[in-house]
mmCIF file of C-alpha atoms and ligand atoms in Angstrom:
data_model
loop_
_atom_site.group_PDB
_atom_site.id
_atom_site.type_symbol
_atom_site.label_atom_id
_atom_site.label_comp_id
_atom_site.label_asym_id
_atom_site.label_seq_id
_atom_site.Cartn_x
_atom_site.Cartn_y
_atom_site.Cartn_z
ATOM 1 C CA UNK A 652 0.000 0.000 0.000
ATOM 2 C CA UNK A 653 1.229 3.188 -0.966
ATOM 3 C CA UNK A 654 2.594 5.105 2.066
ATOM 4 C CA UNK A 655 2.268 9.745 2.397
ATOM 5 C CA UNK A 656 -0.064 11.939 4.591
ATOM 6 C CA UNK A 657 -3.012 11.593 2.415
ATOM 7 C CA UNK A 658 -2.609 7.734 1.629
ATOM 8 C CA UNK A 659 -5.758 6.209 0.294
ATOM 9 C CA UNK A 660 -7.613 9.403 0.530
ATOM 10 C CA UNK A 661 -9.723 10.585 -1.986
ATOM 11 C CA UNK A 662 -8.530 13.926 -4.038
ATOM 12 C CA UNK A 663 -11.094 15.795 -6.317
ATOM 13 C CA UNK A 664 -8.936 18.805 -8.446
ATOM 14 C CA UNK A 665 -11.022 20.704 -10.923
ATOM 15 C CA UNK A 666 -8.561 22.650 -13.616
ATOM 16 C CA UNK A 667 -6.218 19.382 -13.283
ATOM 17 C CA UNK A 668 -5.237 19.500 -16.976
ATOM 18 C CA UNK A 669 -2.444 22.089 -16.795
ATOM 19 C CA UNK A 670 -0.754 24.667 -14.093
ATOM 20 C CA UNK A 671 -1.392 24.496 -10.472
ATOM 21 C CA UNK A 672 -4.119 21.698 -10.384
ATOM 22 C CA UNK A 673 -1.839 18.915 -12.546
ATOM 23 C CA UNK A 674 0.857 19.975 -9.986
ATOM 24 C CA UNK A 675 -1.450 19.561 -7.446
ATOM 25 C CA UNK A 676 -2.738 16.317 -9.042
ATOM 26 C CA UNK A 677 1.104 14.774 -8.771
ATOM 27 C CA UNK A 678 1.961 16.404 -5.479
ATOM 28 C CA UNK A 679 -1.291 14.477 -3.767
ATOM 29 C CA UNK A 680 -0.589 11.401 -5.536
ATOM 30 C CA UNK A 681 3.054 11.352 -4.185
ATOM 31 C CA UNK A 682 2.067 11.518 -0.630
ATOM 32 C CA UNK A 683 -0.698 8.165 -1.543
ATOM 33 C CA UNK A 684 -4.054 9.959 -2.810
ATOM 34 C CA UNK A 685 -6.191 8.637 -5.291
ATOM 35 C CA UNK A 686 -6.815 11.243 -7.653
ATOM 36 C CA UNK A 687 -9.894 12.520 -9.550
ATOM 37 C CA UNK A 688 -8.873 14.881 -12.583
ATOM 38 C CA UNK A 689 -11.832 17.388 -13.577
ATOM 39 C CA UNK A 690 -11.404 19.287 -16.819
ATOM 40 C CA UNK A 691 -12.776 20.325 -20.477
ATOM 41 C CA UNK A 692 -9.556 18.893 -22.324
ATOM 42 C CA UNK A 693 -9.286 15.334 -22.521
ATOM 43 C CA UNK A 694 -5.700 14.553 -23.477
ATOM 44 C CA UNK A 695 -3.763 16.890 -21.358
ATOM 45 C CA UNK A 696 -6.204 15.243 -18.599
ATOM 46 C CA UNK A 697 -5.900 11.564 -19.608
ATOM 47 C CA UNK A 698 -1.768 12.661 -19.723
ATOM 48 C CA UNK A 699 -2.298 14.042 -16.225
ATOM 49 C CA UNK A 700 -3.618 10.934 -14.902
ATOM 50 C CA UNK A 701 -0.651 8.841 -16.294
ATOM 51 C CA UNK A 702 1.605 11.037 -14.007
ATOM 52 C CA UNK A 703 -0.778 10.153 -11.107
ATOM 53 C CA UNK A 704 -0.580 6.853 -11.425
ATOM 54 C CA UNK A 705 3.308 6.514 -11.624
ATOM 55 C CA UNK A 706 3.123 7.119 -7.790
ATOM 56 C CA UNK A 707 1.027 3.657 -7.675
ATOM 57 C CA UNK A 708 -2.447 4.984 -6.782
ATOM 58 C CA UNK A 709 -5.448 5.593 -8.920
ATOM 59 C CA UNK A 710 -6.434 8.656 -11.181
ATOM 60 C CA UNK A 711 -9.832 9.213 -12.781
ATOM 61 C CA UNK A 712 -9.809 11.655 -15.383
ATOM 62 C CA UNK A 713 -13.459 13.156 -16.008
ATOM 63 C CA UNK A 714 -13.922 15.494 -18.549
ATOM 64 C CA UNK A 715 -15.914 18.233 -17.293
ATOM 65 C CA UNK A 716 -17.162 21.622 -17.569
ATOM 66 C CA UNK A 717 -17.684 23.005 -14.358
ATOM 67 C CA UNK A 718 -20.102 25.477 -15.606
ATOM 68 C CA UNK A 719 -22.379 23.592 -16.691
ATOM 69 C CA UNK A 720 -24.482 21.683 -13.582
ATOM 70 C CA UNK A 721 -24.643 18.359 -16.097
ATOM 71 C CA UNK A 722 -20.801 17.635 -15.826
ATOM 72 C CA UNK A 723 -21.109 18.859 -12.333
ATOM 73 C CA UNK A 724 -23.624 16.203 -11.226
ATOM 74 C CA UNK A 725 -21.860 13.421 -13.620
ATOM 75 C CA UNK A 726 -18.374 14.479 -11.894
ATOM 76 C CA UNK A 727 -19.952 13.544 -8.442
ATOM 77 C CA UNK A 728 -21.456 10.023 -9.876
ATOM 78 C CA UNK A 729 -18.442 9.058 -10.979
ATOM 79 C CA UNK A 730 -16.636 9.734 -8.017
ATOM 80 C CA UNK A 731 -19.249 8.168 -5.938
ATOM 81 C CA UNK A 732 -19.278 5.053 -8.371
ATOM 82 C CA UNK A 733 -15.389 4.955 -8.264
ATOM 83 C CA UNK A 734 -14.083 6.010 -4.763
ATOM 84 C CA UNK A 735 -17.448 5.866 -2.640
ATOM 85 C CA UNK A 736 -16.747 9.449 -1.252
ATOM 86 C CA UNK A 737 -14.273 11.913 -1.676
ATOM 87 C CA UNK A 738 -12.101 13.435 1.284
ATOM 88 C CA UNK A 739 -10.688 16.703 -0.338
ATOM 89 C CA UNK A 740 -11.894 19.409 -2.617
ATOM 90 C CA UNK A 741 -9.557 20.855 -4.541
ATOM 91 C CA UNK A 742 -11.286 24.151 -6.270
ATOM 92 C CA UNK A 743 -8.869 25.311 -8.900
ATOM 93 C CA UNK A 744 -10.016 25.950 -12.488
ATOM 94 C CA UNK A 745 -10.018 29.590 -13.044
ATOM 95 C CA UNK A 746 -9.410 31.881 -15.912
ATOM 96 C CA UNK A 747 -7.823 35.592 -15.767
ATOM 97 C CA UNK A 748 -9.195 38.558 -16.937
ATOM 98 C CA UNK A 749 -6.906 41.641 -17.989
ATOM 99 C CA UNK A 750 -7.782 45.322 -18.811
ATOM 100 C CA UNK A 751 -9.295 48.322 -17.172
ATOM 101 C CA UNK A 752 -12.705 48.289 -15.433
ATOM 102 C CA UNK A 753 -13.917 50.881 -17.879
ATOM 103 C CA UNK A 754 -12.643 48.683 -21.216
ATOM 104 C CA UNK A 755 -13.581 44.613 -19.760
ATOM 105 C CA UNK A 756 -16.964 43.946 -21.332
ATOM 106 C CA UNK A 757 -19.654 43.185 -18.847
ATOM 107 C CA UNK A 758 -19.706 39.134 -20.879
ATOM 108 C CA UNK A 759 -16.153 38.707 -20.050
ATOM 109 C CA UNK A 760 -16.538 39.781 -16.804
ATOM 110 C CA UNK A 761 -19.955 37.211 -16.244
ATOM 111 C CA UNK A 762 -17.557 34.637 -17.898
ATOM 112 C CA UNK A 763 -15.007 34.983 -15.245
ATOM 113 C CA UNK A 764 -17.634 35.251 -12.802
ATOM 114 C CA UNK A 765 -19.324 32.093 -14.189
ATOM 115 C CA UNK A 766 -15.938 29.723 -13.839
ATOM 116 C CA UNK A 767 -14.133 31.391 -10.926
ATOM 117 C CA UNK A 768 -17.414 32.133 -8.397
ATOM 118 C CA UNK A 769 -20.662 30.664 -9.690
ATOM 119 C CA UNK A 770 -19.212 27.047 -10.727
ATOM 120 C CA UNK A 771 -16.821 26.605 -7.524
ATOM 121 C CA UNK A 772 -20.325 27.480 -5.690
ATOM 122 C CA UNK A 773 -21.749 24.835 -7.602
ATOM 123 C CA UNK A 774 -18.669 22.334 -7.247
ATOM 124 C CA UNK A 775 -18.803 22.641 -3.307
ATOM 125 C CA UNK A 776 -22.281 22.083 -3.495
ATOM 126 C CA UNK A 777 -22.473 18.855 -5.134
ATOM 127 C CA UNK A 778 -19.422 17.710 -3.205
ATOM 128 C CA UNK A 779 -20.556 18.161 0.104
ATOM 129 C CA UNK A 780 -22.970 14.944 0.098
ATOM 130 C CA UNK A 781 -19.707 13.009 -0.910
ATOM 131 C CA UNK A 782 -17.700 14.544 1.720
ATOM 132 C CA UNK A 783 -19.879 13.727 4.487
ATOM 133 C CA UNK A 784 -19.628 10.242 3.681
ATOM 134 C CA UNK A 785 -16.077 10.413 5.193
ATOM 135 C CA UNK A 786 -14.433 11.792 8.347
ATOM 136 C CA UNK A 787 -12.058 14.923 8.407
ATOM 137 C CA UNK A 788 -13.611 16.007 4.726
ATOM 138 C CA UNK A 789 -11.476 19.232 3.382
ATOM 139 C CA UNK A 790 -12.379 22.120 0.680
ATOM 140 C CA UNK A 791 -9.522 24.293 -0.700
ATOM 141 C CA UNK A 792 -10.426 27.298 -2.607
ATOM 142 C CA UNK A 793 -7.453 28.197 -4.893
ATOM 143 C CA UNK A 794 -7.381 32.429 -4.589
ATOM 144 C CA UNK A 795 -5.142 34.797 -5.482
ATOM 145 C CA UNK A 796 -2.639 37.381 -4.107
ATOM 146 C CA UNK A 797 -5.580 39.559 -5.890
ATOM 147 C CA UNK A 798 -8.451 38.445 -3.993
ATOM 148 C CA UNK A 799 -7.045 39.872 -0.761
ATOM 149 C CA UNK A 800 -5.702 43.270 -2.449
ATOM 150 C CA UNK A 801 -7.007 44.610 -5.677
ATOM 151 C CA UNK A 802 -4.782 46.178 -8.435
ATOM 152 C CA UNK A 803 -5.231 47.927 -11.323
ATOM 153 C CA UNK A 804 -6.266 46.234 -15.086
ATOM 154 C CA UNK A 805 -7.044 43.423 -12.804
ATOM 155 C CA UNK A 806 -9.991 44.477 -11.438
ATOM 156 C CA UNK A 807 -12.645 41.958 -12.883
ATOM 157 C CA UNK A 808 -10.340 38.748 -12.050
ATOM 158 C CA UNK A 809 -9.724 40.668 -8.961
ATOM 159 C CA UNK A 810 -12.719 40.527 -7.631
ATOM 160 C CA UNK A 811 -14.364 36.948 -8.641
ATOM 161 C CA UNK A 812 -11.511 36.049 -6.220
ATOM 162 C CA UNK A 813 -12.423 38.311 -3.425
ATOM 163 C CA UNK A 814 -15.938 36.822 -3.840
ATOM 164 C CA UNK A 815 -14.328 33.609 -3.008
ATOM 165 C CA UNK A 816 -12.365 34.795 -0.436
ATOM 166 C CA UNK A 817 -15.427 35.898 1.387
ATOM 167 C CA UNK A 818 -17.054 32.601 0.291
ATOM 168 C CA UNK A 819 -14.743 30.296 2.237
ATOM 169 C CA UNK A 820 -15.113 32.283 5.454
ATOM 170 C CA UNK A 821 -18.917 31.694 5.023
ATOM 171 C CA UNK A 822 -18.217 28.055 4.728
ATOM 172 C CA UNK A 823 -15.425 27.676 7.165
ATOM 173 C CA UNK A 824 -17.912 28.844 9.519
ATOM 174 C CA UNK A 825 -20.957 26.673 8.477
ATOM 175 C CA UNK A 826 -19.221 23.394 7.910
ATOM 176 C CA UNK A 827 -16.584 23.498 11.038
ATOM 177 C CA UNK A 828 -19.637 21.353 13.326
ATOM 178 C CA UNK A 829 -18.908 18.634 10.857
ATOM 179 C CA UNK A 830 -15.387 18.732 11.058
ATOM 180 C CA UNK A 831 -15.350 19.867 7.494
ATOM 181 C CA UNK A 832 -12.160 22.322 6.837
ATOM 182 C CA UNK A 833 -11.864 24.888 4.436
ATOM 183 C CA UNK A 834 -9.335 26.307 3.199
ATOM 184 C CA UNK A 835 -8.070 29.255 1.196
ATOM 185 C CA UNK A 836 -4.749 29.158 -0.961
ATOM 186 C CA UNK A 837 -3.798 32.310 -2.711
ATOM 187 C CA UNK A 838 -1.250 31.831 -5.554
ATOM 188 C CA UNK A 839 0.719 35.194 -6.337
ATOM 189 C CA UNK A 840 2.872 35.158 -10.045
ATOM 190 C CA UNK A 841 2.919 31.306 -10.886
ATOM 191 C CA UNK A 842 4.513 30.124 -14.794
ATOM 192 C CA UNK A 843 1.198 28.067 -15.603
ATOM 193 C CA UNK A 844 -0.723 28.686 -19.446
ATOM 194 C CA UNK A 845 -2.809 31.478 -17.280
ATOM 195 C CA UNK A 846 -1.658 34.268 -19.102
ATOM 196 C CA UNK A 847 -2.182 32.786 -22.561
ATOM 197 C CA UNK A 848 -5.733 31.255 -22.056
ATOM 198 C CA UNK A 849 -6.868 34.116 -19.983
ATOM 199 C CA UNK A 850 -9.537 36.824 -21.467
ATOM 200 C CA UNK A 851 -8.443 40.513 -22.361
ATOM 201 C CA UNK A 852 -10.494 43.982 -22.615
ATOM 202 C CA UNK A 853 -9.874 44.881 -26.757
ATOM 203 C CA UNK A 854 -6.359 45.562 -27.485
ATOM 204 C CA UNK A 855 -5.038 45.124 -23.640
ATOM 205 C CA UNK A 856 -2.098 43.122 -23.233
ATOM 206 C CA UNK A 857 0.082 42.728 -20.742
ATOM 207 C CA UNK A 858 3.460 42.965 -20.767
ATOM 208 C CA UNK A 859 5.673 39.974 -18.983
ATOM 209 C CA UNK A 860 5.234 39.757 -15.741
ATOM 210 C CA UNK A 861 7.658 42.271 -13.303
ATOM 211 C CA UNK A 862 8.727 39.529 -10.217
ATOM 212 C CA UNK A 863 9.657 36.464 -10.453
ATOM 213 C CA UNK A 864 7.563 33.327 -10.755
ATOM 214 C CA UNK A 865 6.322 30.492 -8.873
ATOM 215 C CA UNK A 866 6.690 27.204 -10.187
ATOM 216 C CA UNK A 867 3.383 25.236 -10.227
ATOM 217 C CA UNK A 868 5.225 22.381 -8.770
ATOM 218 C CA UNK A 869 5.822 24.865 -5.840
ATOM 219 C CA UNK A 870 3.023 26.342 -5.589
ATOM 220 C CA UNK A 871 1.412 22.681 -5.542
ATOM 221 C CA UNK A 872 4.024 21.805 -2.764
ATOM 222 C CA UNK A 873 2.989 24.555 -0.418
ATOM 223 C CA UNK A 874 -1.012 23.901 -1.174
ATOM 224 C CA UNK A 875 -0.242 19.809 0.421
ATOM 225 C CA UNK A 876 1.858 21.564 2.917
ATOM 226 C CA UNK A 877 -1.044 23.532 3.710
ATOM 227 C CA UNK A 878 -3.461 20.667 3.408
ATOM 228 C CA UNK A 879 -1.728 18.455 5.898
ATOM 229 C CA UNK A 880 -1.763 20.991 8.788
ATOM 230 C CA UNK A 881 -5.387 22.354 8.120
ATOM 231 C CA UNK A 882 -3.734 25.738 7.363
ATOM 232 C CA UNK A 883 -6.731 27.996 7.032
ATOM 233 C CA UNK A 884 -4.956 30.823 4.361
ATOM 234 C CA UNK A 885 -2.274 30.419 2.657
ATOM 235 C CA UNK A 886 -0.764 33.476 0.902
ATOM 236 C CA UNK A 887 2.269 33.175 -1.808
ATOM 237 C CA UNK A 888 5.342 34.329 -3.153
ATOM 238 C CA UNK A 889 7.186 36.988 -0.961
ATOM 239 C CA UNK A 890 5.957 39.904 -2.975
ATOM 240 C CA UNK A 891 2.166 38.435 -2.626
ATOM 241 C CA UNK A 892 3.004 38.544 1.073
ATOM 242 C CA UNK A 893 4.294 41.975 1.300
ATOM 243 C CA UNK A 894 1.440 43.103 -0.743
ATOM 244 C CA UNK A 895 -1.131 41.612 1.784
ATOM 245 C CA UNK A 896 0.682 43.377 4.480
ATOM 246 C CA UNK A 897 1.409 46.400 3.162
ATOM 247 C CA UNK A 898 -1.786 46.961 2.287
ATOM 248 C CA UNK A 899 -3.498 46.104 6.085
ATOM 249 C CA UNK A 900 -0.369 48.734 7.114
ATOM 250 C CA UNK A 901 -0.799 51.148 4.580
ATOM 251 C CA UNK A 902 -3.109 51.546 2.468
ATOM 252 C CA UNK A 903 -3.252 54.549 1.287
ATOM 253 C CA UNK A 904 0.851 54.249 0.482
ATOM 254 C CA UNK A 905 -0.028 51.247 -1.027
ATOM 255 C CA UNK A 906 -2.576 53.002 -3.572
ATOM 256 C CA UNK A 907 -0.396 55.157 -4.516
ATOM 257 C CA UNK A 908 2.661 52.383 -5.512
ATOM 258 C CA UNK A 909 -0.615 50.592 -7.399
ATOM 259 C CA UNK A 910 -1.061 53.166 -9.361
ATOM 260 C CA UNK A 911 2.574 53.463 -11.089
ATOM 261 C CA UNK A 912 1.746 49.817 -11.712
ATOM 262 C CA UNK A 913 -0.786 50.559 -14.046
ATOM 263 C CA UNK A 914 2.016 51.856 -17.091
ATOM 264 C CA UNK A 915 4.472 49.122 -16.114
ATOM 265 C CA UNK A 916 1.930 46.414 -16.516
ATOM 266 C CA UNK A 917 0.034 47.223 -19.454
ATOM 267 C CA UNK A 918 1.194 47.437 -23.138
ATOM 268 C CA UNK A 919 -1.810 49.744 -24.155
ATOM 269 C CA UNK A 920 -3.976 49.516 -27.093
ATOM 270 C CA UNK A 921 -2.947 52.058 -30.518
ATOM 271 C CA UNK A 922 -4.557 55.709 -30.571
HETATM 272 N N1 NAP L 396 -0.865 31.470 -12.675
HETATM 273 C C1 NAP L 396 -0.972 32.466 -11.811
HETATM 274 O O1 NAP L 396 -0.158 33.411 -11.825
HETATM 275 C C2 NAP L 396 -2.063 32.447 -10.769
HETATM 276 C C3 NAP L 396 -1.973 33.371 -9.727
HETATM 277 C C4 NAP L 396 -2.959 33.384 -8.751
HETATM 278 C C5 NAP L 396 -4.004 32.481 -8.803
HETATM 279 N N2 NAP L 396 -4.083 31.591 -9.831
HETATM 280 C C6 NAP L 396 -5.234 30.671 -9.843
HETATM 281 O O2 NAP L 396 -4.765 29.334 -9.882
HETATM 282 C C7 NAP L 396 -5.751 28.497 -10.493
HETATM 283 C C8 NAP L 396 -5.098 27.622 -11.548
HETATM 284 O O3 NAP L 396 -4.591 28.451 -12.577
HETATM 285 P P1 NAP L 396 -3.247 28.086 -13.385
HETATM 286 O O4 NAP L 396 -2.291 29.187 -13.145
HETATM 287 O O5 NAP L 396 -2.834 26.704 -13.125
HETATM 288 O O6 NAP L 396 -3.772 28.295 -14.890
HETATM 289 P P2 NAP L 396 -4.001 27.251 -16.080
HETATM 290 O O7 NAP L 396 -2.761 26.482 -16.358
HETATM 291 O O8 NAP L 396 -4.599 28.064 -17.187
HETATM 292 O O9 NAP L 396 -5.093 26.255 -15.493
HETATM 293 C C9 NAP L 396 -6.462 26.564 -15.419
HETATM 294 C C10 NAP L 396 -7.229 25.266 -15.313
HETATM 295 O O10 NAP L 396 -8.617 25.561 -15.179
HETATM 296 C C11 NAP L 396 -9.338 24.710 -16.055
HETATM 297 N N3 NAP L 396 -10.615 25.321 -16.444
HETATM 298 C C12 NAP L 396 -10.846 26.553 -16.947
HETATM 299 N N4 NAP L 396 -12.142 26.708 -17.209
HETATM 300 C C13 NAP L 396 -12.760 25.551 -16.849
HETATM 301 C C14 NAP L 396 -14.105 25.100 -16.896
HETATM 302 N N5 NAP L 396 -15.094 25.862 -17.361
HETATM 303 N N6 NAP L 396 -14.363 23.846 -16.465
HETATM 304 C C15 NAP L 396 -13.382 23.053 -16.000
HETATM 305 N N7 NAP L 396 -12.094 23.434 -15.921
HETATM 306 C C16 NAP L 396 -11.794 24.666 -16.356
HETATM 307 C C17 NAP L 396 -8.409 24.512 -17.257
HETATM 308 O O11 NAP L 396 -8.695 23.269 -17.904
HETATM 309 P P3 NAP L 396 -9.431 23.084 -19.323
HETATM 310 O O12 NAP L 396 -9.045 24.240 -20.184
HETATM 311 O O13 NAP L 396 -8.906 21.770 -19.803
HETATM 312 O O14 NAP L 396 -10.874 23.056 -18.973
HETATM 313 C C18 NAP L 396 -7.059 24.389 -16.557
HETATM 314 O O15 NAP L 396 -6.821 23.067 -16.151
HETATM 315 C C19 NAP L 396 -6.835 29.446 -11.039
HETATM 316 O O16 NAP L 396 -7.925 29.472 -10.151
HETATM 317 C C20 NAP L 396 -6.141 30.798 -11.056
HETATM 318 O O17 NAP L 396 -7.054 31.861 -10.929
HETATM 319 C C21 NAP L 396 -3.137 31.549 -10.812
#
């Protein structure tokens, strides 16, 4: 039997096919989780979930769309029908949303909505029967450095996270009677395909990112790390950190550094 903290636990990751949540998907697996992989692309999720299973335990890779409530509820019968139960929640698909608040159309900002609020809503929900089923059930909520402090041309993204942020305080609250835990990781700069798949306001691009990046294996290292000792939230990278706290110090500072951001961030559309 395959030894590690989480040994023959249950793992659920939604946005396992690339980034953080395939990371995540290998850095379970190597301490003895079975792993269910939740995506829309099939290959990079079927690859996924040969890299699970070199660690010797099982992966399950369901295609899914969590936005739509059909893949949702077919997700959960599988994993009931495979695993009987889950024990962890990984919520981690996302997608990024760059430009000014004045030039992000109000669709793009309901799409990022849909995937990075509505559908973890709707994730959790039809989890939660599965996660009674076990004792010591977890939910991690994968944030971001711009859920806690918002910036500018991020504004949209920046604030389907803090909607999640306030979220898992809601259900940290609610659940913690059933020894459910919930947790909140927050991600700062991490080298995934998150800049190239993410949406942009017309003619807003951004230019390559000023600090250096986390790795997703890293980031997926401190998220297990984080898992294992129930570590309520989680912020990353040292600038992510100094953000957080420079902003609870000084806010007003803090604005002001934020805005210089704005012309070092953006490569701005053509008169
Ligand atoms: N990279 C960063 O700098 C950074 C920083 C802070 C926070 N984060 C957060 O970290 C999480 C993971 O992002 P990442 O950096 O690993 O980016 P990524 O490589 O682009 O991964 C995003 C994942 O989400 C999945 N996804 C997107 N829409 C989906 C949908 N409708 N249904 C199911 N899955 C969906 C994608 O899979 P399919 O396309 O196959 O569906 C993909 O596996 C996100 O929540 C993101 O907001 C990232």
């Amino acid at each position: 039997m395959t030894q590690g903290a989480f040994a023959g636990r249950v793992v659920l990751i939604t946005g396992a096919s690339s980034g953080i949540g395939r990371a995540a998907a290998r850095a379970y697996a190597a301490q003895g989780a079975h792993i269910l992989l939740a995506a829309r692309r099939e290959e990079p999720l079927r690859e996924a979930a040969l890299e699970v299973e070199a660690f010797g335990v099982r992966a399950l890779p369901v295609r899914c769309d969590i936005t739509q409530p059909e893949d949702v509820e077919r997700l959960m019968r599988e994993a009931q029908a495979a695993f009987g139960g889950l024990d962890v929640l990984i919520n981690n698909a996302g997608v990024g949303l760059f430009g000014p608040v004045e030039a992000i159309s109000e669709e793009q900002l309901r799409q990022v909505f849909e995937v990075n609020f509505f559908a973890l809503v709707r994730v959790t929900r039809a989890a939660l029967p599965l996660l009674r089923q076990r004792p010591g059930g977890q939910i991690v909520n994968v944030s971001s450095v711009l859920g806690h402090r918002g910036l500018p041309l991020l504004g949209g993204y920046g604030a389907a996270k803090a909607a999640v942020n306030a979220l898992t305080e809601s259900l940290r609250a609610e659940l913690a009677a059933e020894r459910i835990s919930v947790l909140l990781v927050s991600p700062g700069f991490t080298e995934t395909e998150f800049r190239q798949t993410r949406l942009h306001a017309e003619g807003w691009r951004q230019s390559p990112p000023p600090l250096k990046q986390m790795s997703a294996d890293e980031v997926a290292k401190a998220m297990v790390r984080a898992s294992r000792r129930h570590h309520r939230d989680t912020v990353l990278t040292l600038p992510g950190r100094l953000m957080v706290l420079a902003n609870r110090l000084a806010p007003s500072l803090f604005d002001r550094v934020a805005r210089r951001m704005v012309t070092r961030m953006a490569k701005r559309p053509e008169p």
